[in-house]
Each structure stands twice: as structure tokens, then as C-alpha cells.
Amino acid sequence: MTIRVVVTGGTFDKQYNELAGTLTFGETHVEQVLERGRCRLDVAVQVLMMKDSLELQDADRARIVAAVRGCAESQVVITHGTDTMVETARAIASAVTGKTVVLTGAMVPFAFGSSDGLFNLGSALSFAQVLPAGVYVAMNGRWFAWDDVRKNRELGVFEAIRTR
Amino acid sequence: MTIRVVVTGGTFDKQYNELAGTLTFGETHVEQVLERGRCRLDVAVQVLMMKDSLELQDADRARIVAAVRGCAESQVVITHGTDTMVETARAIASAVTGKTVVLTGAMVPFAFGSSDGLFNLGSALSFAQVLPAGVYVAMNGRWFAWDDVRKNRELGVFEAIRTR
Amino acid sequence: MTIRVVVTGGTFDKQYNELAGTLTFGETHVEQVLERGRCRLDVAVQVLMMKDSLELQDADRARIVAAVRGCAESQVVITHGTDTMVETARAIASAVTGKTVVLTGAMVPFAFGSSDGLFNLGSALSFAQVLPAGVYVAMNGRWFAWDDVRKNRELGVFEAIRTR
Amino acid sequence: MTIRVVVTGGTFDKQYNELAGTLTFGETHVEQVLERGRCRLDVAVQVLMMKDSLELQDADRARIVAAVRGCAESQVVITHGTDTMVETARAIASAVTGKTVVLTGAMVPFAFGSSDGLFNLGSALSFAQVLPAGVYVAMNGRWFAWDDVRKNRELGVFEAIRTR
């Protein structure tokens, strides 16, 4: 079983540009994360785009949906900015069936010491292996169905919409 | 749903004693790991012992089994040294039913920069939420049934015994 | 002998605000740096301001000059943004005599893993102990007199103006 | 001006061997430290040996002395284990004149997150540029003459023997 990992950017992959003093995108850090985790899963990493999720357009989401639908794998993990992760999950859910798709990201760039990215990718890859077909968000150690999750921007965490 | 986290020591929790120049145990790092991962699960951390898993005696394993059997929670994650993790998994499997028990650890102490501990705990907590009742090892991003896993000491990774 | 450390902000002290996704100032990291370095110097840390050095006004520089001139110590280290560090050094040199004043900073925030801040503060504190009275910039492991240094913005390093 | 950096091992360069679960030597980390510090000094790094300083024999010290005496540079920094750093300093002082020689090390390996190595090497390289000819120990942000320093093993710090 191979797990497809689709990289779309987001805080997870931001890095500090020391000449400009700004946060930018360079290469993805997903391979570093997998190496750090001594990951031995069969993983196919695909860098689809490197974007802040607030800047994603409909055409970008269409490309993400197409990547998920078109790949050979039935387990897909997507690294994504947290701000519109739920919106992308919804777009995928409306177009993809029969696959387990898990979106994850980070509140702090992996390149910075205090990042949650390593924890989150470990979590997302695990959920992708055992959850039934469907579209999910994996953040804060939890999993959420795509239609029962929102980002609480005040707290910087994800939560269920319905009482559970 | 609360997940019980039973801490037993192992490389995961080792730290550098700069006065002695040796690796020793101090306080557990599990809370730091949960904080780093922005974990929002309901977790009950119990520090049962702080031991190198090569030094675990039958009496130690009996205490671990008793902690798993006796706790109120149905989901249990155990941090454990990798060298005898499989042996402890077997002891639990022979005595506990009706609970999802996931053992994990680390190849490099969490206190050192290059640790897999954050990835592994994210992974183990996720598997504990969705795998059916049983005893498992979660390492290298993968999960293994307690009776189909061994540590490959040459490579420093866990692998299935039977061909899958 | 006590060394005065005057904190003015700059990249050295920037940190990632995970709710806003931006770089901001919070508490200074100078004490953390001193602790990490197991520093046993007698140091008096004074947080004068927390500003990006591109935003420093004449009034801000006047406050820095006054702090250096007014303090009891003869050795002063100043943490400062790199972009206008040389300008502040010049302002101090025009108003302060009889003290060894060393400005330093960082190209990457101390809070991020790959920061040069720990190296630079170790360097600046050392130069402050042995260089004669005067105003200096300490960056890239080197020291520069205030009137023979510029930041090379293309390379992100400091260099002497005159050939040495 | 080129600064010679002689690597002899010590805690500074120890690393965690995840297969054996022990602290060992591999490649030196000095180049990584210089890169992290964005060091722009002209530095010639020479890996002379990789030893715990408690295991240094007279023949090892003779090799260190010969390296310092024989090199073309007048500024020499030596990375060294802390336990017998003072003994090696004494051996150098008895055989070398006309050079500024600064010994430094670390209480925690550079490879671990909480290391003082970056601070100490920044400090030692700075002292080497400005102290007059002589043999010194640079630790804890301070410099000590070779005949007025000892390691306080209870505190894990270096201190002057005579009251200053």
C-alpha cells in the first residue's frame, strides 16, 4: 500500500528568508519530516503548489481535487494551510469517493523549532491508514469529518461544529 | 473519550546529564510533546516508571499490565523503550481484552533535536483512536499487531514478521 | 565587572505569532541565550525597546545613546536590528567616549532553530571584554570599528568599507 | 589573518548513536557551527583527533602541542573536552610562545538542541582575535589565563583559581 502525499504549501512549509526578513516558500520540508520520523511507509510525495491557503483560488482547489481523484493511491494525505483547509476538504468531498483523504498542516513552520508539523504529519499518515473512505481533517491529535470541523481562529485550534 | 498515556521510560524520555556526561532519566517529556503538537485530545498522563526497557523485569511488566487493565480508559498509549517493546506488548495481550493499546517509543530522545518522538506520539495517539480493541506497536509511521512485529536491530526499525 | 546588555529588538528577538501567521515581538530572548550559553558573566539586561531597526526614529536613537551614556557600566552590548545597526553605532560614537560598546544582532530569530543569535551574542560579549574603548559592530564572528563597516544586503553579511 | 581551529573531540562533538543507544563520535560539527553563525572569518579547520578528554594520553597532548606549534597561524582555537582542558592548556603553555591559543568546548553536544557549543565557539573565535599572545580557556562567556582556571565539577562551570 502506497500513501500519496500531496503538498500544497501553508504554514507547514514556510521558511524564514534571512535576506528579506520575511516568511516565504522554498522547497518542501515533507521529506525531512518523514526522515525525522524514521517513516517506513511507502509514500509518494507530490509537490502540487506552494501557496498560502488564504491565496488559494478556485482553480487551485480544482487542481488539488484533480490530483486526489487522479492518483492511483486510495490513501491520500494533503499538507495545506490551516485557514482554508476546511474549504478544500469540502471541495474534495464533493468530487472524490472511495478514497481516504486526510488534510493536515501546522500552526508553526516545520523549519522553526517549536513546530507541530512533525506531530501532525505522524498523526495524518496514521489516520490515513485506518479511517474508512472519506475526507477528513487531522489537527491537534484529532480527526474530524470534512463536514463537521472548523478552525477556531481565536484559539488557533480545530474543533467539531456539532456537539459530540 | 479520554486516552490514557502510560509512561515507562525508554529512549523517548532520556536526557543528557551535563555534569556526568551521561544519558539519564529525569521528568517525562510527554507533556512537552503534547504541547508542541498542540494536542487537544483529552489525555490522562501517568508516569508509571522511568526505565531503560532492557532493564525491565517481570515485576515491571506486571505493573504495566496492571496499569492497562486497571485504568478506566479503553484507549491506552504506552511510551516504552524499543528494545523490549514487543515483549511488553505480548504480556499485555495475554492479560487485557476489550481495549485498544498502542505502544510507541523513540530511536532518539525527544530532548535532542533530531528525535522521532513527536512524530511517533502523534502517530500512536491517532492509531489509538481508530484501531479496534487489541494490542499494537506504532513505530516508523506504521502499526503492527503485537504478534506480528519485531525490532530489526541492524536497521533500527520495526517490521512485520509475516509477509504482508 | 558588569556588562550592560541593552535590548532594542531586531530580528534577534522576533518570534512567530501562530495565530496571526506573522513575525512579531514579545519578550526578549536574551536571558534564554545567556542561559543556553551557560554564561557566567555579570550581566545587567535592560529592555529599552522592541523595534525593527528599519522603524527606528531619531528619538529612538537618542534613547539608545542616552542609555549607553547614562549607565554605570563601561562595557555595553546592544542587540539591534541589522539594517540600521551601523547608523546607531555612528550616533553612539558621536556622543559616548570612554566605553567599549559592541552592537550585535541576528540574521535569523533566536526562536528559530537555525539562528546565528547564540553565536553572535557569545562573540559580542567576548569582544566587549577585551576591545579598548570605542564603538564596534560584532557580526559574522568578526568585529568592525563603527566607521569602517557596512551591511552587504545582497549577501546578508557585514564587511569592512576600507581594504584591510 | 587566518584562524586555525584544531578539533580534538570532547562533548562538543559527541552525537547520539541511535542503533547502540550511546554517545559516540562521528564527523566534527565545527563546520556546521561556523555555518550556523554565518561566520566570515578565514578559518582553517583541522580534525586532529576525536576523543573524550578523560581518555587523552601524554602522546595525544604531544600531538596537540605539535599541531599548535607547527601551524602557520598565530591565532589558534582548540575544541576540547572540558574535563582535562586545563591540563592540555598547561601543556601548550609550556611549549608554545608568540601565539594566541584559546581552548573551548561544550557542556552539551552541539547536536542536541540545548547546547552551549554555538555560544562558546563564537566566544572563543572572538577572544582569539583580540587577546595578546598566550594560552587561554574560553568558557561560560569568560576568558581565563591557562594558569588561573579550573573546572568546578559540581557546578559544571569554569572559574578563576585566584580571587579577582
XYZ file of C-alpha atoms in Angstrom:
656
model
C 0.000 0.000 0.000
C 1.350 3.386 -1.023
C 0.154 6.625 0.554
C 0.073 9.664 -1.712
C 1.224 12.884 0.000
C 0.122 15.997 -1.882
C 1.981 19.160 -0.832
C 0.142 22.467 -1.317
C 2.149 24.814 0.934
C 0.735 26.517 4.019
C 2.483 27.409 7.251
C 3.821 23.839 7.410
C 6.300 24.641 4.649
C 7.036 28.309 5.250
C 10.597 29.311 5.990
C 12.466 32.408 7.032
C 14.180 34.365 4.276
C 17.038 35.971 6.108
C 17.889 38.442 3.358
C 14.356 39.815 3.106
C 13.354 39.235 6.720
C 10.110 37.657 5.583
C 8.376 34.284 5.548
C 8.475 32.626 2.152
C 8.223 29.264 0.446
C 11.203 27.295 -0.820
C 11.487 23.537 -1.118
C 9.006 21.408 0.782
C 10.072 20.035 4.173
C 7.919 16.897 3.887
C 10.853 14.610 3.103
C 12.749 15.996 6.110
C 9.720 15.338 8.291
C 9.426 11.751 7.045
C 13.141 11.203 7.635
C 12.969 12.723 11.125
C 10.061 10.381 11.915
C 12.057 7.393 10.595
C 8.961 6.798 8.492
C 8.968 3.427 6.727
C 5.650 3.761 4.957
C 5.597 3.564 1.209
C 4.966 7.250 0.469
C 4.751 9.075 -2.862
C 5.335 12.801 -2.295
C 3.955 15.204 -4.911
C 4.568 18.945 -4.651
C 1.483 20.351 -6.360
C 1.861 24.012 -5.360
C 3.422 26.157 -2.653
C 0.765 28.623 -1.549
C -0.603 30.326 1.474
C -4.081 28.862 1.824
C -5.648 32.339 2.044
C -4.471 32.887 -1.521
C -5.930 29.715 -2.998
C -8.294 30.342 -5.912
C -10.979 28.069 -7.308
C -8.539 26.957 -9.986
C -6.036 25.920 -7.289
C -8.666 23.876 -5.483
C -9.639 22.289 -8.788
C -6.032 21.186 -9.233
C -5.961 19.694 -5.745
C -9.216 17.854 -6.375
C -7.877 16.551 -9.683
C -4.663 15.339 -8.032
C -6.599 13.415 -5.398
C -9.060 11.948 -7.862
C -6.468 11.126 -10.477
C -3.823 9.408 -8.389
C -3.572 5.619 -8.219
C -3.485 5.544 -4.408
C -6.545 5.090 -2.191
C -4.908 6.798 0.808
C -4.048 10.470 0.386
C -2.552 12.944 2.858
C -2.578 16.638 1.909
C -0.422 19.276 3.598
C -2.340 22.545 3.450
C -2.576 25.956 5.087
C -4.941 25.898 8.034
C -7.008 28.968 7.151
C -8.944 27.405 4.266
C -8.234 23.728 4.900
C -11.908 23.066 5.575
C -12.932 24.715 2.317
C -10.567 22.497 0.340
C -11.804 19.432 2.235
C -15.333 20.309 1.147
C -14.275 20.656 -2.488
C -12.635 17.239 -2.397
C -15.610 15.623 -0.684
C -17.915 16.862 -3.431
C -15.809 15.216 -6.124
C -13.966 12.206 -4.738
C -15.356 8.927 -3.443
C -13.790 5.658 -2.387
C -10.598 7.163 -1.017
C -9.390 8.053 2.469
C -8.213 11.663 2.210
C -6.662 13.386 5.248
C -5.757 17.086 5.241
C -3.255 18.377 7.755
C -0.957 21.368 8.277
C 0.852 23.232 11.002
C 0.417 26.299 13.163
C 4.186 26.905 13.182
C 6.545 26.236 10.234
C 8.418 22.927 10.453
C 11.633 24.892 9.940
C 11.167 26.587 13.329
C 11.990 24.667 16.476
C 8.565 24.725 18.062
C 6.584 23.365 15.128
C 3.650 20.990 15.427
C 4.318 19.771 11.878
C 6.126 16.563 12.855
C 3.324 15.580 15.231
C 0.629 16.435 12.707
C 2.134 14.524 9.797
C 2.640 11.470 12.032
C -0.984 11.766 13.013
C -2.339 12.315 9.483
C -0.388 9.389 7.994
C -1.753 7.156 10.750
C -5.366 8.203 10.289
C -4.990 7.724 6.525
C -4.152 4.061 7.086
C -7.112 3.142 9.241
C -10.032 5.513 8.704
C -12.651 4.350 6.158
C -13.030 6.106 2.819
C -13.961 9.748 3.332
C -12.464 13.213 3.626
C -11.002 14.282 6.964
C -9.032 16.989 8.716
C -6.303 15.824 11.163
C -5.125 18.535 13.533
C -4.411 18.790 17.270
C -4.111 14.998 17.509
C -7.753 14.611 16.477
C -9.599 13.697 13.290
C -12.697 15.454 12.005
C -15.083 14.613 9.186
C -14.924 17.310 6.480
C -18.489 18.479 7.241
C -18.035 18.701 10.998
C -14.973 20.857 11.517
C -13.988 24.497 11.675
C -10.868 26.407 12.600
C -11.299 28.432 15.761
C -9.179 31.440 14.834
C -9.114 32.910 18.318
C -7.565 29.778 19.822
C -5.706 28.579 16.754
C -7.210 25.090 17.002
C -9.664 22.948 15.078
C -12.957 21.877 16.627
C -16.096 19.964 15.765
C -19.133 22.019 14.779
C -21.668 19.646 16.237
C -21.617 18.611 19.874
C -20.122 15.157 20.230
C -13.302 9.957 25.378
C -10.096 10.092 27.388
C -6.883 8.411 26.244
C -4.640 7.042 28.989
C -0.914 7.624 28.350
C 1.278 5.360 30.466
C 4.930 6.472 30.635
C 7.517 3.741 31.288
C 10.753 5.450 30.178
C 12.886 4.310 27.252
C 14.937 6.390 24.858
C 11.906 8.643 24.333
C 12.452 10.195 27.754
C 16.217 10.032 28.137
C 18.119 13.274 28.585
C 21.700 14.434 28.727
C 23.156 14.963 32.175
C 25.745 17.623 31.525
C 27.527 17.211 34.848
C 28.013 13.459 34.449
C 28.223 13.407 30.641
C 25.774 10.519 30.539
C 22.208 9.769 29.425
C 19.780 9.602 32.302
C 16.099 9.892 33.171
C 14.542 12.963 34.742
C 10.979 14.179 34.343
C 8.961 12.818 31.439
C 8.786 14.889 28.257
C 5.302 13.643 27.294
C 3.562 16.851 28.344
C 6.058 18.891 26.297
C 5.375 16.666 23.298
C 1.618 17.105 23.670
C 2.045 20.853 23.976
C 4.363 21.003 20.951
C 1.763 19.070 18.960
C -0.978 21.479 20.121
C -2.750 18.294 21.151
C -6.389 18.855 22.117
C -7.247 15.278 22.975
C -8.434 14.505 26.464
C -5.301 12.757 27.733
C -4.504 11.356 31.206
C -0.727 11.029 31.586
C 0.522 8.539 34.183
C 4.248 8.176 34.867
C 4.467 4.541 35.947
C 8.249 4.117 35.856
C 11.333 5.564 34.161
C 13.376 2.639 32.940
C 15.508 1.506 30.074
C 13.480 -1.309 28.529
C 16.483 -3.663 28.620
C 16.288 -3.437 32.410
C 12.604 -4.263 32.757
C 11.917 -7.257 34.987
C 8.837 -9.466 35.137
C 7.611 -7.424 38.066
C 7.873 -4.234 35.989
C 5.862 -5.793 33.167
C 3.291 -6.950 35.688
C 2.902 -3.343 36.842
C 2.440 -2.163 33.263
C -0.170 -4.858 32.604
C -1.974 -3.936 35.810
C -1.993 -0.242 34.869
C -3.501 -1.002 31.465
C -6.075 -3.412 32.840
C -6.974 -1.301 35.818
C -7.478 2.089 34.191
C -10.927 3.362 33.298
C -9.989 4.264 29.731
C -10.490 1.980 26.731
C -7.726 3.664 24.689
C -4.207 3.395 26.074
C -0.897 4.643 24.664
C 2.314 3.422 26.313
C 5.706 5.089 25.844
C 8.323 2.373 26.147
C 11.930 1.565 25.238
C 12.159 -0.036 21.816
C 14.362 -2.989 22.756
C 11.721 -4.981 24.627
C 8.584 -3.192 23.451
C 7.363 -6.337 21.713
C 7.823 -8.418 24.856
C 5.717 -5.996 26.881
C 3.089 -5.939 24.133
C 2.850 -9.731 24.404
C 2.453 -9.576 28.182
C -0.395 -7.076 27.823
C -2.079 -9.099 25.079
C -2.151 -12.157 27.314
C -3.957 -10.300 30.080
C -6.041 -7.464 28.643
C -9.089 -7.630 26.372
C -11.549 -5.066 25.127
C -9.076 -2.158 24.979
C -7.048 -0.554 22.204
C -3.480 -0.465 23.498
C -0.717 1.150 21.416
C 2.954 1.003 22.428
C 5.370 3.535 20.992
C 8.794 4.992 21.719
C 11.662 6.752 20.025
C 15.028 5.970 18.499
C 16.399 9.361 19.603
C 15.479 11.134 22.876
C 12.825 13.842 22.484
C 15.209 16.229 24.218
C 17.604 16.041 21.256
C 16.817 17.979 18.125
C 16.562 15.072 15.722
C 14.086 12.962 17.679
C 11.309 10.905 16.135
C 9.372 11.109 19.398
C 6.991 13.886 18.306
C 6.119 12.013 15.117
C 5.675 8.727 16.953
C 3.428 10.058 19.698
C 1.265 11.819 17.108
C 1.036 8.537 15.275
C 0.320 6.381 18.349
C -2.412 8.687 19.669
C -4.072 8.591 16.254
C -3.978 4.814 15.936
C -5.348 4.513 19.481
C -8.459 6.424 18.414
C -9.376 4.324 15.397
C -7.927 0.809 15.634
C -10.256 -1.846 17.089
C -9.560 -3.387 20.503
C -6.215 -5.159 20.519
C -2.551 -4.605 21.350
C -0.345 -2.817 18.814
C 3.086 -1.342 18.261
C 3.229 2.045 16.448
C 6.661 2.920 15.076
C 8.043 4.289 11.803
C 4.612 5.655 10.882
C 3.204 2.127 10.803
C 1.095 -0.020 13.107
C 1.737 -3.691 13.863
C -0.304 -6.305 15.704
C 1.529 -7.429 18.855
C 2.090 -10.935 17.444
C 3.401 -9.804 14.060
C 6.218 -7.385 14.840
C 9.884 -7.432 15.705
C 12.589 -4.803 16.065
C 15.262 -5.079 13.398
C 18.284 -4.083 15.454
C 20.613 -3.701 12.495
C 18.380 -1.099 10.841
C 16.824 0.345 13.974
C 13.294 -0.095 12.617
C 10.250 -2.232 13.327
C 8.971 -4.718 10.764
C 6.270 -7.333 10.356
C 7.304 -10.949 10.891
C 4.910 -12.390 8.348
C 4.889 -11.298 4.743
C 2.045 -8.891 4.096
C 32.960 43.982 36.173
C 29.393 44.080 34.957
C 28.461 44.178 31.281
C 25.344 46.127 30.386
C 23.194 44.466 27.691
C 20.759 46.894 26.080
C 17.973 45.197 24.116
C 16.418 47.196 21.273
C 14.673 44.451 19.257
C 15.619 43.484 15.713
C 15.480 40.070 14.068
C 17.322 38.631 17.072
C 14.174 38.886 19.163
C 11.440 38.336 16.592
C 9.126 35.398 17.065
C 6.387 33.657 15.169
C 2.831 34.576 16.118
C 0.957 31.429 15.251
C -2.491 32.996 15.455
C -1.641 35.820 13.068
C 0.933 33.944 10.991
C 3.309 36.884 11.271
C 6.633 37.783 12.868
C 6.231 39.918 15.947
C 7.981 40.947 19.151
C 7.180 39.514 22.563
C 9.537 39.124 25.486
C 13.262 39.331 24.785
C 15.157 36.061 24.328
C 18.436 37.450 25.714
C 18.097 35.674 29.066
C 17.421 32.387 27.267
C 20.524 32.932 25.155
C 22.652 33.626 28.225
C 21.280 30.531 29.929
C 21.858 28.381 26.837
C 25.453 29.636 26.741
C 25.881 28.812 30.460
C 27.064 32.412 30.658
C 28.665 33.281 33.997
C 29.438 36.888 33.271
C 27.934 39.534 35.484
C 25.357 40.898 33.042
C 22.682 43.587 33.530
C 19.983 43.173 30.867
C 17.874 46.222 30.038
C 14.998 46.011 27.564
C 14.932 49.530 26.151
C 12.599 48.958 23.209
C 11.415 46.180 20.902
C 11.617 47.560 17.387
C 12.503 46.587 13.880
C 15.605 48.674 13.145
C 14.068 49.983 9.895
C 11.455 51.698 12.046
C 13.840 53.424 14.424
C 13.393 57.201 14.569
C 15.847 59.853 15.741
C 14.111 59.864 19.106
C 14.678 56.107 19.437
C 18.373 56.503 18.673
C 18.557 59.315 21.204
C 17.160 56.943 23.822
C 19.743 54.302 22.946
C 22.556 56.861 23.145
C 21.267 58.086 26.494
C 21.102 54.523 27.856
C 24.694 53.845 26.853
C 25.972 57.154 28.170
C 23.970 57.064 31.360
C 24.679 53.538 32.560
C 27.286 52.829 35.205
C 28.992 50.091 33.181
C 31.987 50.656 30.893
C 31.220 47.592 28.748
C 27.980 47.672 26.812
C 26.499 45.163 24.367
C 23.483 46.239 22.309
C 21.173 43.816 20.481
C 19.860 45.612 17.435
C 18.303 45.014 14.016
C 20.956 44.627 11.349
C 19.501 47.028 8.780
C 20.379 50.241 10.629
C 22.890 48.910 13.158
C 25.669 50.972 11.593
C 23.606 54.152 11.817
C 23.006 53.623 15.536
C 26.691 52.833 16.041
C 27.516 56.207 14.473
C 25.068 58.034 16.740
C 26.627 56.429 19.801
C 30.176 57.156 18.630
C 29.337 60.853 18.297
C 28.135 61.079 21.893
C 29.880 58.478 24.040
C 33.543 58.198 24.990
C 35.469 56.008 27.387
C 33.261 52.934 26.973
C 33.524 49.752 24.948
C 30.226 49.477 23.096
C 29.508 46.445 20.887
C 26.391 46.209 18.710
C 25.224 42.823 17.518
C 22.097 41.161 16.172
C 20.995 38.174 14.157
C 20.039 37.293 10.607
C 17.553 34.667 11.866
C 15.430 34.995 15.026
C 16.830 33.151 18.051
C 13.461 31.451 18.396
C 14.034 29.587 15.114
C 16.327 26.596 15.061
C 18.881 27.915 12.608
C 19.610 31.242 14.310
C 23.030 32.853 14.489
C 21.946 34.735 17.617
C 23.660 32.431 20.124
C 26.952 32.639 18.224
C 26.703 36.413 17.841
C 25.925 37.169 21.470
C 28.799 34.924 22.587
C 31.026 36.832 20.214
C 29.801 40.320 21.202
C 30.144 39.665 24.932
C 33.701 38.459 24.347
C 34.728 41.451 22.259
C 33.181 43.775 24.872
C 35.552 42.373 27.495
C 38.801 42.921 25.622
C 38.468 45.591 22.949
C 39.580 49.081 24.022
C 37.057 51.886 24.479
C 35.237 52.578 21.226
C 32.090 51.674 19.315
C 32.025 48.406 17.363
C 29.807 46.087 15.373
C 30.232 42.343 16.020
C 28.720 40.120 13.330
C 29.817 37.030 11.385
C 32.428 36.242 14.036
C 34.240 39.492 13.258
C 34.479 42.930 14.859
C 34.368 46.222 12.962
C 35.014 49.783 14.047
C 31.802 51.857 13.753
C 33.260 53.956 10.934
C 34.550 51.037 8.872
C 31.565 48.741 8.442
C 28.514 48.313 6.263
C 25.866 45.678 5.793
C 26.073 43.974 2.428
C 22.366 43.453 1.808
C 22.825 41.124 -1.146
C 24.885 38.657 0.888
C 23.356 39.355 4.287
C 26.770 39.875 5.891
C 28.771 42.720 7.366
C 32.020 43.858 5.763
C 34.709 46.463 6.181
C 34.477 49.536 3.937
C 38.215 50.031 3.637
C 40.523 47.313 2.417
C 42.294 45.624 5.287
C 44.543 36.704 9.052
C 43.577 33.058 9.263
C 42.496 31.392 12.500
C 43.449 27.753 12.914
C 40.727 25.626 14.539
C 42.076 22.347 15.918
C 39.371 19.765 16.686
C 40.165 17.184 19.380
C 36.699 15.848 20.245
C 35.045 16.273 23.645
C 31.375 16.695 24.444
C 31.199 19.447 21.816
C 31.346 16.832 19.057
C 29.575 13.883 20.645
C 26.450 12.569 18.985
C 23.742 10.060 19.697
C 24.111 6.664 18.062
C 20.531 5.558 17.735
C 21.331 1.937 16.967
C 23.535 1.484 20.025
C 21.767 3.990 22.278
C 25.099 5.502 23.241
C 27.066 8.727 22.795
C 29.805 8.410 20.199
C 31.985 10.450 17.864
C 31.369 10.785 14.147
C 32.262 13.722 11.937
C 33.049 17.026 13.618
C 30.240 19.592 13.869
C 32.598 22.593 13.715
C 31.753 23.427 10.112
C 28.037 23.298 10.947
C 28.642 25.645 13.871
C 30.552 28.108 11.685
C 27.800 27.983 9.075
C 25.080 28.470 11.706
C 26.990 31.501 12.994
C 27.285 32.891 9.438
C 30.971 33.071 10.303
C 33.011 35.036 7.749
C 36.379 34.675 9.380
C 39.145 32.999 7.444
C 39.229 29.713 9.345
C 41.329 26.571 8.732
C 39.670 23.591 10.442
C 41.897 20.622 11.286
C 40.428 17.470 12.822
C 43.353 16.172 14.861
C 41.547 13.515 16.897
C 38.079 12.666 18.201
C 38.492 11.756 21.851
C 36.848 12.126 25.188
C 39.268 14.357 27.117
C 39.318 11.902 30.038
C 40.959 9.417 27.679
C 43.713 11.705 26.428
C 47.201 10.286 26.942
C 50.503 12.153 27.046
C 51.060 11.198 23.416
C 47.723 12.804 22.473
C 48.657 16.021 24.249
C 52.018 15.972 22.498
C 50.193 15.816 19.156
C 48.005 18.776 20.130
C 51.043 20.782 21.212
C 52.826 19.931 17.961
C 49.791 20.998 15.909
C 49.640 24.364 17.659
C 53.371 24.961 17.438
C 53.693 23.754 13.889
C 50.857 25.622 12.223
C 51.436 28.803 10.277
C 48.696 30.733 12.072
C 49.237 32.924 15.118
C 45.624 32.574 16.314
C 44.510 29.089 17.297
C 41.183 27.873 18.694
C 41.028 24.308 20.063
C 37.792 22.415 20.684
C 38.406 20.053 23.576
C 36.611 18.044 26.253
C 36.083 20.093 29.395
C 37.383 17.573 31.919
C 41.084 17.917 31.075
C 41.008 21.156 29.074
C 43.111 22.901 31.702
C 45.744 20.154 31.598
C 46.089 20.493 27.837
C 46.270 24.279 28.167
C 49.188 23.848 30.549
C 50.996 21.516 28.148
C 50.610 24.051 25.337
C 51.732 26.944 27.530
C 54.946 25.103 28.386
C 55.855 24.654 24.729
C 54.326 27.442 22.631
C 55.084 31.158 22.662
C 54.057 34.044 20.463
C 50.612 32.716 19.619
C 47.133 33.381 20.961
C 45.697 29.958 21.767
C 42.101 29.632 23.035
C 40.660 26.317 24.213
C 36.905 25.875 24.334
C 34.340 23.094 24.440
C 30.763 22.429 25.441
C 28.791 21.034 28.349
C 26.144 19.651 25.968
C 26.844 18.210 22.485
C 26.194 20.652 19.635
C 23.986 18.004 18.059
C 21.479 18.353 20.929
C 19.150 21.302 20.974
C 20.262 22.849 24.226
C 23.998 23.007 23.503
C 26.277 25.840 24.565
C 28.652 24.957 21.721
C 27.498 27.706 19.335
C 27.885 30.359 22.036
C 31.275 29.034 23.113
C 32.787 28.845 19.636
C 31.567 32.382 18.881
C 33.202 33.482 22.096
C 36.495 31.602 21.557
C 36.928 32.856 17.993
C 36.391 36.408 19.236
C 38.869 36.148 22.095
C 41.424 34.623 19.702
C 41.290 37.781 17.595
C 41.886 40.291 20.348
C 43.713 38.726 23.299
C 47.511 39.087 23.300
C 49.734 36.043 22.766
C 49.160 33.462 25.473
C 47.150 30.351 26.263
C 43.552 30.757 27.422
C 40.379 28.876 28.234
C 37.111 30.414 26.965
C 34.008 29.022 28.652
C 30.815 30.493 30.141
C 31.322 33.706 28.182
C 34.560 34.373 30.045
C 38.261 34.021 29.306
C 40.830 32.646 31.734
C 44.624 32.516 31.619
C 45.783 28.885 31.471
C 47.345 29.103 34.951
C 44.324 30.671 36.629
C 41.420 28.402 35.776
C 39.813 25.189 36.945
C 36.644 23.309 36.137
C 34.202 23.255 39.023
C 32.758 19.770 38.521
C 29.884 20.239 40.965
C 28.543 23.251 39.072
C 29.768 22.314 35.613
C 31.412 25.717 35.096
C 34.905 27.143 34.818
C 36.214 29.583 37.412
C 39.352 31.505 38.280
C 41.602 29.998 40.952
C 42.790 33.303 42.323
C 40.391 35.930 43.576
C 39.904 38.668 41.016
